[in-house]
mmCIF file of C-alpha atoms and ligand atoms in Angstrom:
data_model
loop_
_atom_site.group_PDB
_atom_site.id
_atom_site.type_symbol
_atom_site.label_atom_id
_atom_site.label_comp_id
_atom_site.label_asym_id
_atom_site.label_seq_id
_atom_site.Cartn_x
_atom_site.Cartn_y
_atom_site.Cartn_z
ATOM 1 C CA MET A 15 -17.296 19.989 14.003
ATOM 2 C CA THR A 16 -13.538 20.933 14.602
ATOM 3 C CA GLU A 17 -10.825 18.670 12.370
ATOM 4 C CA GLU A 18 -8.207 17.070 14.287
ATOM 5 C CA PRO A 19 -4.892 19.911 14.049
ATOM 6 C CA ASP A 20 -2.916 17.751 11.422
ATOM 7 C CA GLU A 21 0.427 17.208 12.836
ATOM 8 C CA LYS A 22 1.887 14.545 10.007
ATOM 9 C CA LEU A 23 2.419 14.946 6.358
ATOM 10 C CA TYR A 24 -0.190 12.997 4.780
ATOM 11 C CA LEU A 25 1.138 12.277 0.686
ATOM 12 C CA ASP A 26 -0.770 9.244 0.218
ATOM 13 C CA ASN A 27 -3.945 10.284 -1.666
ATOM 14 C CA ALA A 28 -3.723 7.997 -4.528
ATOM 15 C CA ALA A 29 -4.724 5.253 -1.599
ATOM 16 C CA SER A 30 -7.376 6.819 0.663
ATOM 17 C CA THR A 31 -8.091 10.311 1.432
ATOM 18 C CA ARG A 32 -9.262 11.773 4.222
ATOM 19 C CA PRO A 33 -12.834 12.680 4.348
ATOM 20 C CA SER A 34 -14.425 16.165 3.847
ATOM 21 C CA ARG A 35 -16.594 17.369 6.560
ATOM 22 C CA GLN A 36 -19.342 17.962 3.861
ATOM 23 C CA VAL A 37 -18.949 14.097 3.461
ATOM 24 C CA ILE A 38 -19.257 13.273 7.073
ATOM 25 C CA GLU A 39 -21.621 15.644 8.442
ATOM 26 C CA ALA A 40 -24.034 14.484 5.571
ATOM 27 C CA MET A 41 -23.027 10.754 6.606
ATOM 28 C CA LEU A 42 -23.745 11.512 9.879
ATOM 29 C CA GLU A 43 -27.364 13.445 9.158
ATOM 30 C CA VAL A 44 -28.091 10.284 7.716
ATOM 31 C CA MET A 45 -27.166 7.350 10.130
ATOM 32 C CA ARG A 46 -28.824 10.069 12.678
ATOM 33 C CA VAL A 47 -31.990 10.699 11.155
ATOM 34 C CA ASP A 48 -32.783 9.264 7.456
ATOM 35 C CA TYR A 49 -32.282 5.866 8.682
ATOM 36 C CA GLY A 50 -35.329 4.107 6.964
ATOM 37 C CA ASN A 51 -35.125 1.481 4.193
ATOM 38 C CA PRO A 52 -35.076 2.592 0.935
ATOM 39 C CA SER A 53 -37.195 0.108 -0.617
ATOM 40 C CA SER A 54 -39.559 0.591 2.727
ATOM 41 C CA ARG A 55 -42.929 2.704 1.001
ATOM 42 C CA HIS A 56 -43.522 4.910 4.255
ATOM 43 C CA ALA A 57 -42.674 8.266 5.341
ATOM 44 C CA MET A 58 -38.744 6.537 6.236
ATOM 45 C CA GLY A 59 -38.266 4.677 3.299
ATOM 46 C CA LEU A 60 -39.662 7.481 1.180
ATOM 47 C CA ALA A 61 -36.732 10.152 2.925
ATOM 48 C CA ALA A 62 -34.061 7.347 2.297
ATOM 49 C CA GLU A 63 -35.262 7.730 -0.924
ATOM 50 C CA ARG A 64 -34.860 10.323 -1.817
ATOM 51 C CA ARG A 65 -31.319 10.603 -0.085
ATOM 52 C CA LEU A 66 -29.964 8.139 -3.214
ATOM 53 C CA ARG A 67 -31.579 9.890 -5.841
ATOM 54 C CA ARG A 68 -29.757 13.044 -5.261
ATOM 55 C CA ALA A 69 -26.534 11.131 -4.439
ATOM 56 C CA ARG A 70 -27.391 9.431 -8.003
ATOM 57 C CA SER A 71 -27.628 12.107 -9.697
ATOM 58 C CA GLN A 72 -24.001 13.555 -8.419
ATOM 59 C CA VAL A 73 -22.626 10.967 -9.664
ATOM 60 C CA ALA A 74 -24.212 10.990 -13.011
ATOM 61 C CA ARG A 75 -23.767 14.722 -13.240
ATOM 62 C CA ARG A 76 -20.044 14.190 -13.585
ATOM 63 C CA LEU A 77 -20.277 11.452 -15.565
ATOM 64 C CA GLY A 78 -22.558 12.708 -18.386
ATOM 65 C CA LEU A 79 -25.436 10.722 -17.918
ATOM 66 C CA SER A 80 -28.567 10.541 -16.648
ATOM 67 C CA ALA A 81 -29.125 9.009 -13.554
ATOM 68 C CA ASN A 82 -30.835 5.400 -13.284
ATOM 69 C CA ARG A 83 -27.472 4.926 -15.393
ATOM 70 C CA VAL A 84 -25.480 5.076 -12.232
ATOM 71 C CA VAL A 85 -25.132 1.165 -10.023
ATOM 72 C CA PHE A 86 -24.190 1.778 -6.927
ATOM 73 C CA THR A 87 -21.452 -0.955 -5.680
ATOM 74 C CA SER A 88 -18.954 -1.934 -2.295
ATOM 75 C CA GLY A 89 -16.066 0.059 -3.834
ATOM 76 C CA GLY A 90 -13.966 -0.077 -7.260
ATOM 77 C CA SER A 91 -13.103 -3.505 -7.243
ATOM 78 C CA GLU A 92 -17.015 -4.522 -6.502
ATOM 79 C CA SER A 93 -17.847 -2.147 -10.469
ATOM 80 C CA LEU A 94 -14.644 -3.662 -11.960
ATOM 81 C CA ALA A 95 -16.052 -7.213 -11.434
ATOM 82 C CA LEU A 96 -19.688 -6.472 -12.140
ATOM 83 C CA ALA A 97 -18.162 -5.217 -15.565
ATOM 84 C CA LEU A 98 -16.403 -7.904 -16.596
ATOM 85 C CA LEU A 99 -17.745 -10.927 -15.080
ATOM 86 C CA GLY A 100 -21.528 -9.348 -15.617
ATOM 87 C CA SER A 101 -20.080 -8.915 -19.311
ATOM 88 C CA GLY A 102 -18.784 -11.872 -19.235
ATOM 89 C CA THR A 103 -21.663 -14.048 -18.331
ATOM 90 C CA ARG A 104 -23.410 -12.455 -21.303
ATOM 91 C CA GLN A 105 -21.982 -13.359 -23.548
ATOM 92 C CA ARG A 106 -23.102 -16.664 -26.171
ATOM 93 C CA SER A 107 -20.269 -17.703 -26.236
ATOM 94 C CA PRO A 108 -16.831 -17.825 -24.837
ATOM 95 C CA GLY A 109 -15.197 -14.434 -26.614
ATOM 96 C CA HIS A 110 -11.565 -12.409 -26.537
ATOM 97 C CA LEU A 111 -10.808 -9.955 -23.731
ATOM 98 C CA LEU A 112 -7.794 -7.507 -23.649
ATOM 99 C CA ILE A 113 -6.678 -5.126 -21.093
ATOM 100 C CA SER A 114 -4.021 -3.119 -20.839
ATOM 101 C CA ALA A 115 -0.970 -4.797 -18.717
ATOM 102 C CA ILE A 116 -1.050 -1.809 -15.854
ATOM 103 C CA GLU A 117 -5.040 -3.002 -14.258
ATOM 104 C CA HIS A 118 -5.550 -2.512 -10.925
ATOM 105 C CA PRO A 119 -5.421 -6.163 -9.828
ATOM 106 C CA ALA A 120 -9.525 -6.392 -10.011
ATOM 107 C CA VAL A 121 -9.037 -6.056 -13.522
ATOM 108 C CA LEU A 122 -6.313 -8.166 -13.802
ATOM 109 C CA ARG A 123 -7.295 -10.821 -11.804
ATOM 110 C CA THR A 124 -10.768 -10.981 -12.644
ATOM 111 C CA ALA A 125 -9.602 -11.251 -16.339
ATOM 112 C CA ARG A 126 -7.609 -14.086 -15.074
ATOM 113 C CA ARG A 127 -11.184 -15.972 -13.615
ATOM 114 C CA LEU A 128 -12.830 -14.720 -17.002
ATOM 115 C CA GLU A 129 -9.860 -16.929 -18.693
ATOM 116 C CA ARG A 130 -10.912 -19.967 -16.420
ATOM 117 C CA GLU A 131 -14.039 -20.013 -17.385
ATOM 118 C CA GLY A 132 -13.189 -19.823 -21.317
ATOM 119 C CA HIS A 133 -13.108 -16.982 -22.767
ATOM 120 C CA SER A 134 -9.282 -15.670 -23.999
ATOM 121 C CA VAL A 135 -7.601 -12.192 -22.247
ATOM 122 C CA GLU A 136 -4.794 -10.790 -24.124
ATOM 123 C CA GLU A 137 -2.519 -8.233 -22.438
ATOM 124 C CA VAL A 138 -1.608 -5.142 -24.417
ATOM 125 C CA PRO A 139 2.104 -4.249 -22.815
ATOM 126 C CA VAL A 140 3.081 -0.758 -22.224
ATOM 127 C CA GLY A 141 6.928 0.675 -23.004
ATOM 128 C CA ALA A 142 9.108 2.856 -20.625
ATOM 129 C CA THR A 143 6.185 5.971 -21.039
ATOM 130 C CA GLY A 144 3.438 3.490 -18.839
ATOM 131 C CA ARG A 145 1.514 4.196 -21.441
ATOM 132 C CA VAL A 146 -0.730 1.969 -23.725
ATOM 133 C CA GLU A 147 -0.511 2.608 -28.011
ATOM 134 C CA ALA A 148 -4.383 3.179 -29.349
ATOM 135 C CA GLU A 149 -2.466 1.207 -32.708
ATOM 136 C CA GLN A 150 -1.958 -1.743 -30.591
ATOM 137 C CA VAL A 151 -4.486 -2.060 -29.040
ATOM 138 C CA ALA A 152 -6.461 -1.467 -31.907
ATOM 139 C CA ALA A 153 -4.708 -4.858 -33.799
ATOM 140 C CA ARG A 154 -5.661 -7.376 -31.689
ATOM 141 C CA VAL A 155 -8.995 -6.620 -31.381
ATOM 142 C CA ARG A 156 -10.474 -9.969 -32.992
ATOM 143 C CA ASP A 157 -14.408 -10.659 -34.964
ATOM 144 C CA ASP A 158 -14.793 -12.284 -31.045
ATOM 145 C CA THR A 159 -12.981 -9.212 -28.827
ATOM 146 C CA PHE A 160 -16.864 -8.169 -26.779
ATOM 147 C CA LEU A 161 -14.622 -5.879 -24.005
ATOM 148 C CA VAL A 162 -11.291 -3.825 -23.831
ATOM 149 C CA ALA A 163 -10.195 -2.420 -20.173
ATOM 150 C CA LEU A 164 -8.341 0.459 -19.744
ATOM 151 C CA MET A 165 -7.581 2.487 -17.160
ATOM 152 C CA HIS A 166 -7.592 6.278 -17.023
ATOM 153 C CA VAL A 167 -5.129 6.776 -14.932
ATOM 154 C CA ASN A 168 -2.518 4.497 -13.732
ATOM 155 C CA ASN A 169 -2.552 4.128 -9.482
ATOM 156 C CA GLU A 170 0.979 3.645 -9.773
ATOM 157 C CA SER A 171 2.742 5.919 -11.912
ATOM 158 C CA GLY A 172 0.023 8.599 -12.484
ATOM 159 C CA VAL A 173 0.212 8.128 -15.977
ATOM 160 C CA VAL A 174 -2.840 9.287 -18.262
ATOM 161 C CA GLN A 175 -3.542 6.546 -20.705
ATOM 162 C CA PRO A 176 -5.382 7.637 -23.970
ATOM 163 C CA VAL A 177 -8.629 6.236 -23.602
ATOM 164 C CA ALA A 178 -10.680 8.286 -26.346
ATOM 165 C CA GLU A 179 -7.310 7.171 -29.114
ATOM 166 C CA VAL A 180 -7.848 3.831 -28.238
ATOM 167 C CA SER A 181 -12.133 4.282 -27.804
ATOM 168 C CA ALA A 182 -11.932 5.105 -31.810
ATOM 169 C CA ALA A 183 -9.346 3.060 -32.993
ATOM 170 C CA VAL A 184 -11.220 -0.144 -31.163
ATOM 171 C CA LYS A 185 -14.623 0.879 -32.518
ATOM 172 C CA ALA A 186 -13.497 2.074 -35.699
ATOM 173 C CA ARG A 187 -12.379 -1.874 -36.567
ATOM 174 C CA LYS A 188 -15.255 -3.319 -33.881
ATOM 175 C CA PRO A 189 -18.186 -0.696 -33.173
ATOM 176 C CA GLY A 190 -20.243 -2.639 -30.690
ATOM 177 C CA CYS A 191 -16.841 -4.044 -28.506
ATOM 178 C CA ARG A 192 -17.302 -2.435 -25.488
ATOM 179 C CA LEU A 193 -14.807 -0.476 -23.887
ATOM 180 C CA LEU A 194 -14.375 -0.354 -19.776
ATOM 181 C CA VAL A 195 -12.409 2.765 -18.374
ATOM 182 C CA ASP A 196 -11.642 2.577 -14.318
ATOM 183 C CA ILE A 197 -11.968 5.644 -13.630
ATOM 184 C CA VAL A 198 -10.896 5.525 -10.481
ATOM 185 C CA GLN A 199 -8.049 7.998 -9.509
ATOM 186 C CA SER A 200 -8.854 10.260 -12.084
ATOM 187 C CA PHE A 201 -12.808 10.855 -10.550
ATOM 188 C CA GLY A 202 -13.838 14.188 -10.003
ATOM 189 C CA LEU A 203 -10.083 15.741 -11.136
ATOM 190 C CA LEU A 204 -10.264 15.260 -15.150
ATOM 191 C CA ASP A 205 -13.152 14.888 -17.345
ATOM 192 C CA THR A 206 -14.276 11.579 -16.884
ATOM 193 C CA ARG A 207 -17.717 12.107 -18.926
ATOM 194 C CA LEU A 208 -18.599 8.775 -21.150
ATOM 195 C CA GLU A 209 -18.985 10.175 -23.709
ATOM 196 C CA GLN A 210 -16.078 12.185 -24.244
ATOM 197 C CA LEU A 211 -14.056 9.406 -22.902
ATOM 198 C CA GLY A 212 -15.257 7.114 -26.044
ATOM 199 C CA ALA A 213 -16.303 4.364 -22.465
ATOM 200 C CA ASP A 214 -19.296 2.118 -22.533
ATOM 201 C CA MET A 215 -18.433 1.727 -18.763
ATOM 202 C CA VAL A 216 -16.793 3.000 -15.916
ATOM 203 C CA ALA A 217 -15.891 2.488 -12.163
ATOM 204 C CA LEU A 218 -15.603 4.957 -9.358
ATOM 205 C CA SER A 219 -14.527 4.415 -5.604
ATOM 206 C CA GLY A 220 -15.591 6.675 -2.873
ATOM 207 C CA HIS A 221 -12.554 6.680 -1.208
ATOM 208 C CA LYS A 222 -9.615 8.255 -3.516
ATOM 209 C CA LEU A 223 -11.622 12.141 -3.183
ATOM 210 C CA HIS A 224 -12.778 12.717 0.287
ATOM 211 C CA GLY A 225 -15.083 10.281 0.212
ATOM 212 C CA PRO A 226 -16.003 7.261 2.256
ATOM 213 C CA LYS A 227 -14.354 3.674 1.706
ATOM 214 C CA GLY A 228 -16.200 0.854 0.929
ATOM 215 C CA VAL A 229 -18.716 2.603 -1.538
ATOM 216 C CA GLY A 230 -17.882 2.617 -5.756
ATOM 217 C CA ALA A 231 -20.297 3.163 -8.810
ATOM 218 C CA LEU A 232 -20.255 1.696 -12.242
ATOM 219 C CA GLY A 233 -21.561 4.420 -15.000
ATOM 220 C CA LEU A 234 -23.820 2.338 -17.778
ATOM 221 C CA ALA A 235 -24.181 4.181 -21.250
ATOM 222 C CA ARG A 236 -28.017 3.803 -22.410
ATOM 223 C CA ASP A 237 -27.541 0.694 -24.229
ATOM 224 C CA VAL A 238 -25.288 -1.552 -22.238
ATOM 225 C CA LYS A 239 -26.738 -4.337 -20.336
ATOM 226 C CA LEU A 240 -24.908 -6.792 -17.130
ATOM 227 C CA LYS A 241 -25.862 -10.162 -15.652
ATOM 228 C CA PRO A 242 -25.948 -9.246 -11.758
ATOM 229 C CA LEU A 243 -22.666 -11.075 -9.681
ATOM 230 C CA TRP A 244 -25.187 -12.399 -7.170
ATOM 231 C CA GLU A 245 -29.171 -12.938 -6.964
ATOM 232 C CA GLY A 246 -31.893 -11.541 -4.753
ATOM 233 C CA GLY A 247 -33.553 -7.686 -4.391
ATOM 234 C CA ARG A 248 -34.256 -5.464 -7.135
ATOM 235 C CA GLN A 249 -32.479 -2.932 -5.541
ATOM 236 C CA GLU A 250 -29.800 -1.112 -8.395
ATOM 237 C CA SER A 251 -31.964 -2.069 -11.215
ATOM 238 C CA GLY A 252 -31.744 -5.178 -10.537
ATOM 239 C CA LEU A 253 -27.785 -5.118 -11.006
ATOM 240 C CA ARG A 254 -26.759 -5.419 -7.384
ATOM 241 C CA ALA A 255 -28.763 -6.795 -5.316
ATOM 242 C CA GLY A 256 -29.356 -6.003 -1.049
ATOM 243 C CA THR A 257 -29.833 -3.553 0.802
ATOM 244 C CA GLU A 258 -28.483 -0.082 -0.181
ATOM 245 C CA ASN A 259 -25.572 1.246 2.005
ATOM 246 C CA VAL A 260 -27.473 5.053 2.458
ATOM 247 C CA PRO A 261 -24.944 6.968 4.293
ATOM 248 C CA GLY A 262 -21.776 5.827 1.845
ATOM 249 C CA ILE A 263 -23.270 6.379 -1.412
ATOM 250 C CA VAL A 264 -24.977 9.871 0.179
ATOM 251 C CA GLY A 265 -21.153 10.271 1.870
ATOM 252 C CA LEU A 266 -20.484 9.543 -2.405
ATOM 253 C CA GLY A 267 -22.666 11.664 -3.652
ATOM 254 C CA VAL A 268 -21.353 14.759 -1.942
ATOM 255 C CA ALA A 269 -18.530 14.178 -2.834
ATOM 256 C CA ALA A 270 -19.148 13.767 -6.732
ATOM 257 C CA GLU A 271 -20.350 17.048 -6.294
ATOM 258 C CA CYS A 272 -17.303 18.650 -4.310
ATOM 259 C CA GLY A 273 -15.094 17.063 -6.769
ATOM 260 C CA LYS A 274 -10.994 16.043 -5.954
ATOM 261 C CA GLY A 275 -9.537 19.671 -6.298
ATOM 262 C CA ASP A 276 -8.096 22.086 -8.705
ATOM 263 C CA ALA A 277 -5.907 20.464 -10.983
ATOM 264 C CA ASP A 278 -3.719 22.662 -11.389
ATOM 265 C CA SER A 279 -3.153 23.432 -8.087
ATOM 266 C CA LEU A 280 -2.351 19.387 -7.610
ATOM 267 C CA GLY A 281 0.054 19.476 -10.165
ATOM 268 C CA ALA A 282 2.065 22.408 -8.975
ATOM 269 C CA LEU A 283 2.572 20.751 -5.149
ATOM 270 C CA THR A 284 3.921 17.134 -6.739
ATOM 271 C CA ALA A 285 5.946 20.121 -9.239
ATOM 272 C CA LEU A 286 6.931 21.737 -6.688
ATOM 273 C CA VAL A 287 8.226 18.097 -5.056
ATOM 274 C CA ALA A 288 9.258 16.924 -8.330
ATOM 275 C CA ARG A 289 12.030 19.882 -8.141
ATOM 276 C CA THR A 290 13.424 19.674 -3.976
ATOM 277 C CA VAL A 291 13.818 16.148 -5.066
ATOM 278 C CA THR A 292 15.803 16.028 -8.654
ATOM 279 C CA GLU A 293 17.808 18.649 -7.585
ATOM 280 C CA GLN A 294 19.386 18.193 -5.006
ATOM 281 C CA LEU A 295 19.701 13.791 -5.412
ATOM 282 C CA PRO A 296 19.823 14.918 -10.028
ATOM 283 C CA ARG A 297 19.892 10.578 -9.885
ATOM 284 C CA ALA A 298 16.510 10.486 -9.165
ATOM 285 C CA GLU A 299 13.699 10.237 -11.779
ATOM 286 C CA VAL A 300 10.492 11.190 -11.994
ATOM 287 C CA LEU A 301 8.472 8.099 -13.682
ATOM 288 C CA GLY A 302 6.333 8.705 -16.865
ATOM 289 C CA ASP A 303 6.461 10.977 -19.465
ATOM 290 C CA ALA A 304 5.691 14.221 -18.487
ATOM 291 C CA ARG A 305 2.915 15.809 -20.716
ATOM 292 C CA HIS A 306 0.157 12.620 -19.859
ATOM 293 C CA ARG A 307 0.966 12.647 -16.655
ATOM 294 C CA ALA A 308 -1.765 12.991 -13.707
ATOM 295 C CA PRO A 309 -1.640 16.336 -11.041
ATOM 296 C CA HIS A 310 -1.932 14.175 -8.005
ATOM 297 C CA ILE A 311 0.603 11.801 -8.284
ATOM 298 C CA LEU A 312 4.629 11.722 -8.704
ATOM 299 C CA ALA A 313 5.617 8.174 -8.836
ATOM 300 C CA LEU A 314 10.075 8.853 -8.052
ATOM 301 C CA ALA A 315 12.711 6.406 -9.242
ATOM 302 C CA ILE A 316 15.794 6.740 -6.967
ATOM 303 C CA PRO A 317 18.658 4.525 -8.534
ATOM 304 C CA GLY A 318 20.374 2.415 -5.518
ATOM 305 C CA VAL A 319 17.487 2.692 -2.575
ATOM 306 C CA ARG A 320 15.555 -0.185 -1.361
ATOM 307 C CA ALA A 321 11.238 1.384 -1.464
ATOM 308 C CA ASP A 322 10.323 -0.361 1.617
ATOM 309 C CA VAL A 323 13.524 1.210 3.556
ATOM 310 C CA LEU A 324 12.886 4.415 2.519
ATOM 311 C CA VAL A 325 8.777 4.249 2.403
ATOM 312 C CA ASN A 326 9.342 2.836 6.520
ATOM 313 C CA ALA A 327 11.719 5.390 7.343
ATOM 314 C CA LEU A 328 10.130 8.310 6.043
ATOM 315 C CA GLY A 329 6.816 6.960 8.087
ATOM 316 C CA ALA A 330 9.192 7.544 10.889
ATOM 317 C CA SER A 331 9.415 10.627 10.638
ATOM 318 C CA GLY A 332 6.076 11.438 10.486
ATOM 319 C CA VAL A 333 5.768 12.095 5.825
ATOM 320 C CA TYR A 334 3.149 9.132 4.456
ATOM 321 C CA VAL A 335 4.006 7.933 1.016
ATOM 322 C CA SER A 336 4.222 4.827 -0.465
ATOM 323 C CA SER A 337 5.918 1.878 -3.271
ATOM 324 C CA GLY A 338 4.206 1.948 -5.414
ATOM 325 C CA ALA A 339 0.566 0.798 -4.734
ATOM 326 C CA ALA A 340 -0.872 0.047 -1.414
ATOM 327 C CA CYS A 341 -1.841 -3.493 -2.006
ATOM 328 C CA HIS A 342 1.643 -4.252 -3.541
ATOM 329 C CA SER A 343 3.490 -2.493 -0.354
ATOM 330 C CA ARG A 344 3.266 -4.967 2.318
ATOM 331 C CA GLY A 345 4.432 -7.575 -0.792
ATOM 332 C CA ALA A 346 8.349 -7.801 -1.846
ATOM 333 C CA LYS A 347 8.269 -8.544 -5.799
ATOM 334 C CA ARG A 348 8.151 -5.480 -7.640
ATOM 335 C CA SER A 349 4.471 -4.023 -9.369
ATOM 336 C CA HIS A 350 3.964 -5.115 -12.803
ATOM 337 C CA VAL A 351 3.060 -1.589 -13.977
ATOM 338 C CA LEU A 352 7.052 -1.083 -12.740
ATOM 339 C CA GLN A 353 7.748 -4.043 -14.564
ATOM 340 C CA ALA A 354 5.836 -3.500 -17.329
ATOM 341 C CA MET A 355 7.681 0.004 -17.536
ATOM 342 C CA ARG A 356 10.788 -1.745 -17.416
ATOM 343 C CA VAL A 357 12.111 0.322 -14.269
ATOM 344 C CA PRO A 358 15.621 -0.968 -13.849
ATOM 345 C CA GLU A 359 15.151 -3.347 -10.208
ATOM 346 C CA ASP A 360 17.743 -1.924 -8.466
ATOM 347 C CA HIS A 361 15.437 1.744 -8.309
ATOM 348 C CA GLY A 362 13.526 2.311 -5.771
ATOM 349 C CA VAL A 363 9.880 4.218 -6.478
ATOM 350 C CA VAL A 364 8.373 5.556 -4.189
ATOM 351 C CA ARG A 365 4.735 7.245 -5.181
ATOM 352 C CA ILE A 366 4.139 10.830 -3.689
ATOM 353 C CA SER A 367 0.784 11.853 -4.743
ATOM 354 C CA VAL A 368 -1.225 15.011 -2.857
ATOM 355 C CA SER A 369 -4.733 16.307 -2.099
ATOM 356 C CA ARG A 370 -6.334 19.886 -1.803
ATOM 357 C CA GLU A 371 -5.267 19.386 1.410
ATOM 358 C CA LEU A 372 -1.421 20.513 1.721
ATOM 359 C CA THR A 373 0.227 23.260 1.245
ATOM 360 C CA PRO A 374 3.029 24.022 -1.053
ATOM 361 C CA GLN A 375 4.925 24.551 2.456
ATOM 362 C CA GLN A 376 4.310 20.673 3.508
ATOM 363 C CA CYS A 377 5.333 19.107 0.057
ATOM 364 C CA GLU A 378 8.495 21.192 0.054
ATOM 365 C CA GLN A 379 8.953 20.070 3.875
ATOM 366 C CA ALA A 380 7.813 17.087 3.160
ATOM 367 C CA ALA A 381 9.859 16.536 -0.761
ATOM 368 C CA GLN A 382 13.496 17.705 2.162
ATOM 369 C CA ARG A 383 12.959 15.054 4.499
ATOM 370 C CA LEU A 384 12.663 13.278 1.682
ATOM 371 C CA VAL A 385 16.224 13.569 0.594
ATOM 372 C CA GLU A 386 17.565 13.772 4.229
ATOM 373 C CA THR A 387 16.427 10.205 4.616
ATOM 374 C CA VAL A 388 17.616 8.873 0.993
ATOM 375 C CA ARG A 389 21.211 10.765 2.267
ATOM 376 C CA GLY A 390 20.576 9.132 5.979
ATOM 377 C CA LEU A 391 20.106 5.683 3.769
ATOM 378 C CA GLY A 392 23.596 6.795 1.778
ATOM 379 C CA GLN A 393 22.401 7.685 -1.100
HETATM 380 C C1 LIG B 16 -6.906 2.441 -10.041
HETATM 381 C C2 LIG B 16 -7.699 1.704 -9.451
HETATM 382 N N1 LIG B 16 -8.447 1.258 -9.598
HETATM 383 C C3 LIG B 16 -9.538 -0.099 -8.452
HETATM 384 C C4 LIG B 16 -8.911 0.341 -7.400
HETATM 385 C C5 LIG B 16 -9.844 -0.560 -6.381
HETATM 386 O O1 LIG B 16 -11.301 0.628 -5.677
HETATM 387 P P1 LIG B 16 -11.356 0.067 -4.130
HETATM 388 O O2 LIG B 16 -9.848 0.301 -3.030
HETATM 389 O O3 LIG B 16 -13.088 0.934 -4.005
HETATM 390 O O4 LIG B 16 -11.978 -1.762 -4.368
HETATM 391 C C6 LIG B 16 -8.454 1.284 -7.151
HETATM 392 C C7 LIG B 16 -8.068 1.752 -5.305
HETATM 393 O O5 LIG B 16 -6.525 1.518 -5.087
HETATM 394 C C8 LIG B 16 -7.927 2.250 -7.731
HETATM 395 O O6 LIG B 16 -6.551 3.332 -7.284
#
């Protein structure tokens, strides 16, 4: 199969990535050949079940789990909801939940729902570095704290959170407290094995690593028990009723096996963009502490520029970036992450996120176009 020539400069890979050829081919084969229901006990069903089993092992391997601890879902948001609500509804009495101030809305809003249902929720702030501090989390742990939710890589700033340190500090105070880690941005790129992260649950999504949209997984440590979000068939160890999205799950498995790319190469691309922009626009600033940034995301703050205007102007010239998270970019309100990091209101922030499909020349070209566009806007 040939791929279309790509004229556009797509630097919005934290929002979504292009499914790889291997992913598309594997998914097509499932739809064409192995389209049986994995619960059917005839040969077609067994073939589909084998496909599921393989994908489960491919994902589990990246998480350092045995395959039966992977639950397939419809994506990152559902995985996070299953972890949060599925833990909350298991509590015999209302408890306490800690989340960082920079979590994805899938965590923030679901936590608020738990609050409406009687639990108490506390947000841990981050400083200008965009990182929570382990001691600040641990200091808030109470006797009734049942869950801490902290993302691995923030989708807007690219800042890597000290997940293992937080885990150690929290568990030193309360060994039974669970840690849920959103690894949507880091899966397939950084080390996301549960043991290394000190995590009890991890949530991931297919479309951030050249896999399909609408499919994800929740990885569970051996002793974690949850309640399902709804009732029905006994699929996914009883945790997620409904016939499995076999093509999507197979695509996710292939994407997990291939990974997102080499961290050093992706880091070289974002470094190239950062250098090109800051050399020519000395007032532009890269957000977040350089020692703790994920290789594929670069958040650039440019004083006196409106991010939405800049993103639109760049889009018109074929350069696709985003102003903060995709789910916020259509809203005029400043994102909660930039607020938490206390980025001044008059700084426009654009998020540039690269993939292994980009060349250094393309990144240089995109950066150059960004510089020209900012200058064209009068800065
Ligand atoms: C950090 C993070 N968590 C969760 C999600 C939600 O994932 P999904 O789009 O698969 O529901 C996203 C996607 O934007 C994300 O970046």
